Amino acid sequence: MIKVPLSNIKVPRINVVRRKRMGLPGAIPGSFLIMENAVPSKIFVFSYKTDFLEETETESVEEAFAFTDKHPDCFHWVDVRGLGSQEVLNFIQQKFGISNLVMEDIVNIHQRPKNDEHNGYSFIVSRMLELDKGLQLNNEQLSFLLFDRLLISFQEDYKDVLDPVRLRLRKNTNGNIRKLGPSYLMYALMDTVIDHYFSIINRIGDEMEMVEDHLYQKPHKYLMYRIQGVKKLMIAMRRAAWPERDKINDLMRLNSPLVNEETRLYLRDAYDHTVQIIDLIESMREASTGLLDLYLSLMSNRMNEVMKTLTIISAVFIPLTFIAGVYGMNFAYENPKTGEILRGNMPELYIENAYVYVLVLMAIIALAQIWYFARKGWFKN
Amino acid sequence: MIKVPLSNIKVPRINVVRRKRMGLPGAIPGSFLIMENAVPSKIFVFSYKTDFLEETETESVEEAFAFTDKHPDCFHWVDVRGLGSQEVLNFIQQKFGISNLVMEDIVNIHQRPKNDEHNGYSFIVSRMLELDKGLQLNNEQLSFLLFDRLLISFQEDYKDVLDPVRLRLRKNTNGNIRKLGPSYLMYALMDTVIDHYFSIINRIGDEMEMVEDHLYQKPHKYLMYRIQGVKKLMIAMRRAAWPERDKINDLMRLNSPLVNEETRLYLRDAYDHTVQIIDLIESMREASTGLLDLYLSLMSNRMNEVMKTLTIISAVFIPLTFIAGVYGMNFAYENPKTGEILRGNMPELYIENAYVYVLVLMAIIALAQIWYFARKGWFKN
Amino acid sequence: MIKVPLSNIKVPRINVVRRKRMGLPGAIPGSFLIMENAVPSKIFVFSYKTDFLEETETESVEEAFAFTDKHPDCFHWVDVRGLGSQEVLNFIQQKFGISNLVMEDIVNIHQRPKNDEHNGYSFIVSRMLELDKGLQLNNEQLSFLLFDRLLISFQEDYKDVLDPVRLRLRKNTNGNIRKLGPSYLMYALMDTVIDHYFSIINRIGDEMEMVEDHLYQKPHKYLMYRIQGVKKLMIAMRRAAWPERDKINDLMRLNSPLVNEETRLYLRDAYDHTVQIIDLIESMREASTGLLDLYLSLMSNRMNEVMKTLTIISAVFIPLTFIAGVYGMNFAYENPKTGEILRGNMPELYIENAYVYVLVLMAIIALAQIWYFARKGWFKN
Amino acid sequence: MIKVPLSNIKVPRINVVRRKRMGLPGAIPGSFLIMENAVPSKIFVFSYKTDFLEETETESVEEAFAFTDKHPDCFHWVDVRGLGSQEVLNFIQQKFGISNLVMEDIVNIHQRPKNDEHNGYSFIVSRMLELDKGLQLNNEQLSFLLFDRLLISFQEDYKDVLDPVRLRLRKNTNGNIRKLGPSYLMYALMDTVIDHYFSIINRIGDEMEMVEDHLYQKPHKYLMYRIQGVKKLMIAMRRAAWPERDKINDLMRLNSPLVNEETRLYLRDAYDHTVQIIDLIESMREASTGLLDLYLSLMSNRMNEVMKTLTIISAVFIPLTFIAGVYGMNFAYENPKTGEILRGNMPELYIENAYVYVLVLMAIIALAQIWYFARKGWFKN
Amino acid sequence: MIKVPLSNIKVPRINVVRRKRMGLPGAIPGSFLIMENAVPSKIFVFSYKTDFLEETETESVEEAFAFTDKHPDCFHWVDVRGLGSQEVLNFIQQKFGISNLVMEDIVNIHQRPKNDEHNGYSFIVSRMLELDKGLQLNNEQLSFLLFDRLLISFQEDYKDVLDPVRLRLRKNTNGNIRKLGPSYLMYALMDTVIDHYFSIINRIGDEMEMVEDHLYQKPHKYLMYRIQGVKKLMIAMRRAAWPERDKINDLMRLNSPLVNEETRLYLRDAYDHTVQIIDLIESMREASTGLLDLYLSLMSNRMNEVMKTLTIISAVFIPLTFIAGVYGMNFAYENPKTGEILRGNMPELYIENAYVYVLVLMAIIALAQIWYFARKGWFKN
């Protein structure tokens, strides 16, 4: 039933999302500078309508946005991967008049999920969570600038997690994704992100079942580490899921002209999913607390067992050893001159078969104690 | 007082409701495909009014809905059991113009209880909970499409849990169930589901009393497992009960034209019941935490008892054994040539009756210690 | 200071209020049948105004309500005790047009406190709590049908808990109770019920003080049981008190024409009392958690003490016993032929006064250890 | 650093505010009778305006209120101390038309802080908390009847806690206290009461620091008692502080004509203070839980240390004692007739210097074990 | 991996913000007196507009405010450091008509963050938190008086924490900070304060990771102290962060004419940051609870290990010692006169090679026990 080896457990770190401001504390709020370790930007452009699709991959921002101008009757999706090219971001800021604060939030990749409506565009942040094999949580930022006919998305690196949506865009020539414009496209991307939450929850659920199976066999110290790991994952998941729900609720309720009526229906579905995720997270948090209780009570059980073993053996043999010690004393002595034995001292030694009597006495004492412990139920676990 | 054997305990698994999406993450939201392990659909049709009832069982969806057209003045209940027939679901979707998202929720059987109002119909989800003999929780989805004169219900399999309502429909020719239309019928079905919640709570209550009775006798490890089991059931119950309450509140407050005034009164009653269920669940959750505390403190009590046994026996005999050891030393020696005894070494050995004196001394030491422990209350539990 | 004996403790059961539906799950909601173990109804009628009072005790419902018709200018209180007479309840239902759902709630005696306004009457539920001598909680339902000039109250059995109100009705000929009509009378009855809550809280408070006094003396296992008992009582009290508060708030805020302005003032007072009760319950719940912590830490303290005793005695005597063992070895031997002593083996044995030196050495070792433990503070508790 | 002795600790009782109703449960609500142990009333009257002040102390209520009539252009403060004179209270009730329910709340000295507006007057309750030297909490009721130009205050006994306000009234001839009328005077009295909360919190804070200092030295049982004491004080403080805040908020928000605009500003300040008090209480509650965790983990630490001592000593000496025991066995025997030694039995005894070899072996075993335990870190704490 | 030494740990004190009122409890509310240990005030004045900046440092308040009058078209920032000069504060109070209550809040440096709007000015309190090297939290008050074209800030002492803003004011001649007036300047100052919160959280995060790394190596007592320290810091942080958030929300939502539209946008950014801080604090509080659980379960693990060592050694050697004791008894005796051996007593001693047989028996017993413990898994950790 148990297949996962316990070796090489890495307990996930509590993933504190730290705000790394450029320069000193007190740096000018409202200016933006790219992060030090950001990778150069690559730009993928999709111009599409029901019966048309043009894809471009470029590193030149001018080229990218030239394409978007070439097809005025199309919807456009500009997918910027890598936030390390200051000139790309500056170009976008100036072309679309994006606020400095928004640009800062795009490059400072530790924002909470949120939906900020601005003049002519919306700025939306999602968090992409992924578990790697060692149960470490990758927590990346996916931000969107949503315009009337254009969606610009920003990813931290070059990963292909959004590929399924890209595939649908290419193949599903007559589907909603081609028809319903950038707000639906953004919904589809966010839904992909949310789907990952479910798969993470499933993997954590498997981990918890594995831990529980092991616990019932032996409450190993490493299992405790794993429970702690699950708890930390839950804390991190929760910090992402709650504002994700609020954000989608916002998108759904506010009457932003950028989100069309059909998309709103789909957002309700996404909202239901985030509620379900939060539900599951809270349930699993409780269950992980239960695992901890289980571990501790099993430990206490084992301790009890160990102590009972010690007590039974000690209690049985210590009195017997005492009796043996008594008859090992040298009080009985005989005068070698006279051969006279001072029988007043330790007369038992001279009783015939006294040794056998003593052995029998010892057996009786031992059996009495064992009977006593058995009656108290110490031999049943 | 205690009748349930402790053997063969299966601790229920934490029942993570997992969303199993068809295909890859990122599959097209808004398309629907039946689940792999779904069973073929059977269709049961009831056409009824106060003085008329016609029942049909069929597997052909055309036949089923032909019947519903034949009696335009009747109310109709189409009871679809098994969600494995794509053509049945497609037929229903097209005939009544059901949204893709709703169809997806019907076949993805892990929705939370909810009430979604759509154009011309309402989509309502209930969760049917049932405990099997091994305290495993079955958690099935029962969904409804509510129209003006028609109710379509969807069950995952062929179980007869809704039979009592069917019986009432057949026999109670003049009752509300014939008169008040599909919204009352749906209420009656949901009420049957809620009734099951009460019977589950009663069984869990019995389990808890059994565990408590056993605990007071002996804090067995298996009892701890059972407490964990109860806690998991509570988590699962709660995840179903809270949204159930919200759903009924929704149905009651929203002025949907599909729910008539008389039914609304009955929904208030159902609402009271869900509130009572939540109340009970929360109380039992607290009580199960109390059981856990009890278990742990009883364990600690037993450990104390074990340690006291060890300490009393050790404390009494170890000093005595030391004394015996002292008089077992070989310092006293006699010169066999001269017969002279070196009395300077261990003179006690040569005092007449010294052995008896030592035994008396030992007895005094032992009694003093026993008196000391008794005064400290170690012999009282 | 401590007077209550610990013997014969009955831990109260977690009092799960179970909804016992007649017949199968799925029984017709909206029909009502008396409970199996209900006692036959007795009816007490009071017809009163400021200067007039007529009391009747009867088992015939026709007779009872004849009396109420005889004095059209009086207020009437019909006090139905025992819910086992179907015909009585049927009569009342038909005479006053009471909804089936209300009748069901009257006979199913596990409703939460609530206030339902109906056409022409209000249906109000209170829960009467009482502690018996063994700290078991009786939890009975008291329900009211409030009309313009008539109050019908329903009790489960024949107990006289409402007697003080009856007394006031008889004696206080000029008081509010005669003047302010059935809504004030109902308030007076509910206030009597709430007064009992305070007396229960006082008794639980006494219990907790007793447990605490005992705990400081000796953390007995039975005290743990009693703490558990108090916690369960708190859970049950709380389940009654919160909806009681909401109910009274309802009565106070809703502008029901059945509740007059003066009574509303008195209801505010009752509301304050329920708030105070909830306050006290929450405080006592916290305090009972504190008692549990106290018990556990005292247990851990005692364990520590036990272990220290064992360790001190073992640590002192085990090394001494070892030394005695060494000099009990038989290496020193003498050749009886030659009388030669092999002094190379265990020469210490032949040193004059070696025995005394060894005893002194042992004493030094023992004292050194005792000094060490004393310095570590092991002899102070 | 540590100055407070641990002796003579009295753990404060959980101070259950009990409602002691006169007579039986079910006594007439709305009638009032003085409490049994109430002290006779003394009345202190202040009639004042900016340039005028007249003080009177009397026990006659007629005299008291004659004074208030003599100066119609003054504000009046009637300070009633002691609630044991029925005629005083009756007089006040009749003179000002106070509701029976209010009078009952004045004499039943266990009300929560609240603000009830009545026709022409307001009834306000504050709770005066004070810590005595033994950390017992005195919890007294201070109630006010606030009229347009008159304030009547009721204290349980003759204490002078309100003296600072009296002093200001006398000296501060031109201050707000003379100018702003009875609502400001009431504010000044309530502010004095709230100031006491801060000083209690400071004392509890000192207590907690003392306990923590002691804990780091030695986790004494009495410290646990003190932590429990602090927790109980926190529970009691909290029960007073939350409704105090709500009350002041009420006074501040409601547009009562009895509270003038300037006073409202000061009430905002008092409100800030109650919020700060609640903040501090919650922080200290958490910190006291932290102390409890600290105590328990230190206890567990000490237990560990005790067990390690026992284990090291036992593990070192028990095997050595066994070896000594082996060579104390009597298998080696010589035939005194022939002088033949049965060397096949225990030949080691006859090896030259065997005794030394055995001692060396024992030393090696002991050192090996000590090295093993040292490597496991058992000697570092 | 571990670099921080454990020596010299100072556990931070629970930082109870105490309200130290001048004089007795009951001192006149609404008067203000400087604190005893306050330092004399220094005044730094900035008069600035887009292309102009004049800085003055003075201790004379008249001089300071003369400067502010000299440039009527400029914005002014008066930075008062040190609250020990009564005349400075009096001058400000009178010149700008500040309420006594506000002045009291400025000098009583334990206010919660808040925003009070007054006639013509706003009074805002921030709390500057800083961790010193020993993880002690400095918690200082920074208060603002915000006027139309003037900002007065009050710091407790002369620290230069606001220097980065001063730098921007000097250098960023064309930035928002010169253009947007005192409300933006105040935002910039508050943002600097909030930035410090992030750096504190980062340091606490490092501390927690260090503690966790150490814990996995050895659950040292000092680590427990550090966890307690982290928890106390969290309590203090939280008490500052929650009202900080409310304050900024207030500033953002209320339509105060003193805060201009552009600044409001930046305040939304600051609000997001406080929300993120609260999020992080709550996550870290949970994680610190997890560390405590980890510590306790590791302690219990070690205890288990210690006990197992003791039990194995005792269980193996105690029975062997008993056997050795048996054969050390003196029952076998020979009559030196007759040379007759009483073989009935302890005949085993005279069996050839009995000694070897006994040794073999002992080895078998020891091996059996070790095999038993190995099978129970006691040798695996």
PDB file of C-alpha atoms in Angstrom, chain A residues 236-360:
ATOM      1  CA  ALA A 236       0.974  29.547   0.927  1.00  0.00           C
ATOM      2  CA  MET A 237      -1.991  28.229  -1.099  1.00  0.00           C
ATOM      3  CA  ARG A 238      -4.376  30.073   1.108  1.00  0.00           C
ATOM      4  CA  ARG A 239      -2.524  33.329   0.756  1.00  0.00           C
ATOM      5  CA  ALA A 240      -2.972  33.041  -2.994  1.00  0.00           C
ATOM      6  CA  ALA A 241      -6.501  31.633  -3.125  1.00  0.00           C
ATOM      7  CA  TRP A 242      -8.388  34.143  -0.976  1.00  0.00           C
ATOM      8  CA  PRO A 243      -7.417  37.268  -2.942  1.00  0.00           C
ATOM      9  CA  GLU A 244      -7.826  35.278  -6.173  1.00  0.00           C
ATOM     10  CA  ARG A 245     -11.452  34.748  -5.226  1.00  0.00           C
ATOM     11  CA  ASP A 246     -11.934  38.415  -4.361  1.00  0.00           C
ATOM     12  CA  LYS A 247     -10.357  39.447  -7.630  1.00  0.00           C
ATOM     13  CA  ILE A 248     -12.677  37.278  -9.721  1.00  0.00           C
ATOM     14  CA  ASN A 249     -15.659  38.473  -7.721  1.00  0.00           C
ATOM     15  CA  ASP A 250     -14.552  42.016  -8.503  1.00  0.00           C
ATOM     16  CA  LEU A 251     -14.266  41.299 -12.201  1.00  0.00           C
ATOM     17  CA  MET A 252     -17.688  39.682 -12.155  1.00  0.00           C
ATOM     18  CA  ARG A 253     -19.584  42.337 -10.201  1.00  0.00           C
ATOM     19  CA  LEU A 254     -18.047  45.579 -11.385  1.00  0.00           C
ATOM     20  CA  ASN A 255     -19.606  46.742 -14.605  1.00  0.00           C
ATOM     21  CA  SER A 256     -16.334  47.278 -16.403  1.00  0.00           C
ATOM     22  CA  PRO A 257     -17.015  47.861 -20.114  1.00  0.00           C
ATOM     23  CA  LEU A 258     -13.876  45.815 -20.859  1.00  0.00           C
ATOM     24  CA  VAL A 259     -15.514  42.581 -19.684  1.00  0.00           C
ATOM     25  CA  ASN A 260     -18.411  41.489 -21.856  1.00  0.00           C
ATOM     26  CA  GLU A 261     -21.597  39.847 -20.685  1.00  0.00           C
ATOM     27  CA  GLU A 262     -20.806  36.315 -21.936  1.00  0.00           C
ATOM     28  CA  THR A 263     -17.426  36.349 -20.234  1.00  0.00           C
ATOM     29  CA  ARG A 264     -19.077  37.392 -17.003  1.00  0.00           C
ATOM     30  CA  LEU A 265     -21.043  34.115 -17.080  1.00  0.00           C
ATOM     31  CA  TYR A 266     -17.820  32.178 -17.364  1.00  0.00           C
ATOM     32  CA  LEU A 267     -16.308  34.214 -14.556  1.00  0.00           C
ATOM     33  CA  ARG A 268     -19.124  33.014 -12.318  1.00  0.00           C
ATOM     34  CA  ASP A 269     -17.950  29.507 -13.053  1.00  0.00           C
ATOM     35  CA  ALA A 270     -14.343  30.470 -12.221  1.00  0.00           C
ATOM     36  CA  TYR A 271     -15.617  32.077  -9.034  1.00  0.00           C
ATOM     37  CA  ASP A 272     -17.312  28.825  -8.028  1.00  0.00           C
ATOM     38  CA  HIS A 273     -14.006  27.077  -8.572  1.00  0.00           C
ATOM     39  CA  THR A 274     -12.063  29.456  -6.344  1.00  0.00           C
ATOM     40  CA  VAL A 275     -14.696  29.039  -3.632  1.00  0.00           C
ATOM     41  CA  GLN A 276     -14.303  25.284  -3.942  1.00  0.00           C
ATOM     42  CA  ILE A 277     -10.512  25.636  -3.739  1.00  0.00           C
ATOM     43  CA  ILE A 278     -10.754  27.688  -0.558  1.00  0.00           C
ATOM     44  CA  ASP A 279     -13.160  25.103   0.848  1.00  0.00           C
ATOM     45  CA  LEU A 280     -10.709  22.332   0.097  1.00  0.00           C
ATOM     46  CA  ILE A 281      -7.755  24.225   1.503  1.00  0.00           C
ATOM     47  CA  GLU A 282      -9.565  24.891   4.764  1.00  0.00           C
ATOM     48  CA  SER A 283     -10.647  21.259   5.012  1.00  0.00           C
ATOM     49  CA  MET A 284      -7.116  20.058   4.382  1.00  0.00           C
ATOM     50  CA  ARG A 285      -5.703  22.461   6.912  1.00  0.00           C
ATOM     51  CA  GLU A 286      -7.983  20.949   9.492  1.00  0.00           C
ATOM     52  CA  ALA A 287      -7.079  17.473   8.364  1.00  0.00           C
ATOM     53  CA  SER A 288      -3.374  18.263   8.643  1.00  0.00           C
ATOM     54  CA  THR A 289      -3.939  19.428  12.211  1.00  0.00           C
ATOM     55  CA  GLY A 290      -5.617  16.083  12.750  1.00  0.00           C
ATOM     56  CA  LEU A 291      -2.504  14.349  11.399  1.00  0.00           C
ATOM     57  CA  LEU A 292      -0.366  16.267  13.861  1.00  0.00           C
ATOM     58  CA  ASP A 293      -2.616  15.215  16.730  1.00  0.00           C
ATOM     59  CA  LEU A 294      -2.403  11.666  15.478  1.00  0.00           C
ATOM     60  CA  TYR A 295       1.387  11.796  15.347  1.00  0.00           C
ATOM     61  CA  LEU A 296       1.665  13.169  18.845  1.00  0.00           C
ATOM     62  CA  SER A 297      -0.756  10.693  20.340  1.00  0.00           C
ATOM     63  CA  LEU A 298       0.986   7.813  18.587  1.00  0.00           C
ATOM     64  CA  MET A 299       4.307   9.027  19.968  1.00  0.00           C
ATOM     65  CA  SER A 300       2.796   9.150  23.414  1.00  0.00           C
ATOM     66  CA  ASN A 301       1.472   5.646  22.821  1.00  0.00           C
ATOM     67  CA  ARG A 302       4.883   4.348  21.925  1.00  0.00           C
ATOM     68  CA  MET A 303       6.424   5.987  24.931  1.00  0.00           C
ATOM     69  CA  ASN A 304       3.846   4.266  27.059  1.00  0.00           C
ATOM     70  CA  GLU A 305       4.749   0.960  25.500  1.00  0.00           C
ATOM     71  CA  VAL A 306       8.461   1.511  26.071  1.00  0.00           C
ATOM     72  CA  MET A 307       7.886   2.446  29.683  1.00  0.00           C
ATOM     73  CA  LYS A 308       5.665  -0.549  30.262  1.00  0.00           C
ATOM     74  CA  THR A 309       8.385  -2.856  28.945  1.00  0.00           C
ATOM     75  CA  LEU A 310      10.924  -1.282  31.260  1.00  0.00           C
ATOM     76  CA  THR A 311       8.620  -1.375  34.232  1.00  0.00           C
ATOM     77  CA  ILE A 312       7.561  -4.973  33.785  1.00  0.00           C
ATOM     78  CA  ILE A 313      11.127  -6.229  33.464  1.00  0.00           C
ATOM     79  CA  SER A 314      12.405  -4.095  36.314  1.00  0.00           C
ATOM     80  CA  ALA A 315       9.503  -4.892  38.579  1.00  0.00           C
ATOM     81  CA  VAL A 316       9.871  -8.607  38.011  1.00  0.00           C
ATOM     82  CA  PHE A 317      13.637  -8.927  38.346  1.00  0.00           C
ATOM     83  CA  ILE A 318      14.634  -6.290  40.887  1.00  0.00           C
ATOM     84  CA  PRO A 319      12.918  -8.025  43.851  1.00  0.00           C
ATOM     85  CA  LEU A 320      14.315 -11.381  42.745  1.00  0.00           C
ATOM     86  CA  THR A 321      17.803  -9.952  42.524  1.00  0.00           C
ATOM     87  CA  PHE A 322      17.347  -8.595  46.014  1.00  0.00           C
ATOM     88  CA  ILE A 323      16.493 -12.051  47.349  1.00  0.00           C
ATOM     89  CA  ALA A 324      19.497 -13.541  45.598  1.00  0.00           C
ATOM     90  CA  GLY A 325      21.582 -10.776  47.134  1.00  0.00           C
ATOM     91  CA  VAL A 326      20.328 -11.608  50.630  1.00  0.00           C
ATOM     92  CA  TYR A 327      21.445 -15.195  50.365  1.00  0.00           C
ATOM     93  CA  GLY A 328      24.759 -14.036  48.937  1.00  0.00           C
ATOM     94  CA  MET A 329      25.615 -12.290  52.222  1.00  0.00           C
ATOM     95  CA  ASN A 330      28.464 -13.728  54.246  1.00  0.00           C
ATOM     96  CA  PHE A 331      26.924 -13.802  57.692  1.00  0.00           C
ATOM     97  CA  ALA A 332      27.020 -17.583  58.016  1.00  0.00           C
ATOM     98  CA  TYR A 333      30.436 -18.604  59.063  1.00  0.00           C
ATOM     99  CA  GLU A 334      31.972 -21.719  60.422  1.00  0.00           C
ATOM    100  CA  ASN A 335      34.881 -21.915  62.744  1.00  0.00           C
ATOM    101  CA  PRO A 336      37.472 -23.998  60.860  1.00  0.00           C
ATOM    102  CA  LYS A 337      39.162 -24.832  64.146  1.00  0.00           C
ATOM    103  CA  THR A 338      36.151 -26.272  65.809  1.00  0.00           C
ATOM    104  CA  GLY A 339      34.109 -26.932  62.698  1.00  0.00           C
ATOM    105  CA  GLU A 340      31.258 -25.326  64.590  1.00  0.00           C
ATOM    106  CA  ILE A 341      28.706 -23.549  62.523  1.00  0.00           C
ATOM    107  CA  LEU A 342      27.147 -20.426  63.936  1.00  0.00           C
ATOM    108  CA  ARG A 343      23.642 -21.350  62.975  1.00  0.00           C
ATOM    109  CA  GLY A 344      22.124 -18.306  64.624  1.00  0.00           C
ATOM    110  CA  ASN A 345      23.439 -16.440  61.618  1.00  0.00           C
ATOM    111  CA  MET A 346      21.438 -17.206  58.419  1.00  0.00           C
ATOM    112  CA  PRO A 347      19.947 -20.534  59.509  1.00  0.00           C
ATOM    113  CA  GLU A 348      18.031 -20.814  56.204  1.00  0.00           C
ATOM    114  CA  LEU A 349      21.257 -21.738  54.473  1.00  0.00           C
ATOM    115  CA  TYR A 350      21.378 -25.006  56.397  1.00  0.00           C
ATOM    116  CA  ILE A 351      17.868 -26.130  55.797  1.00  0.00           C
ATOM    117  CA  GLU A 352      17.850 -29.043  53.408  1.00  0.00           C
ATOM    118  CA  ASN A 353      16.606 -28.109  49.933  1.00  0.00           C
ATOM    119  CA  ALA A 354      16.423 -24.458  50.978  1.00  0.00           C
ATOM    120  CA  TYR A 355      17.786 -23.513  47.559  1.00  0.00           C
ATOM    121  CA  VAL A 356      14.850 -25.149  45.844  1.00  0.00           C
ATOM    122  CA  TYR A 357      12.435 -23.448  48.174  1.00  0.00           C
ATOM    123  CA  VAL A 358      13.981 -20.095  47.374  1.00  0.00           C
ATOM    124  CA  LEU A 359      13.773 -20.725  43.637  1.00  0.00           C
ATOM    125  CA  VAL A 360      10.127 -21.621  44.025  1.00  0.00           C
TER     126      VAL A 360
END
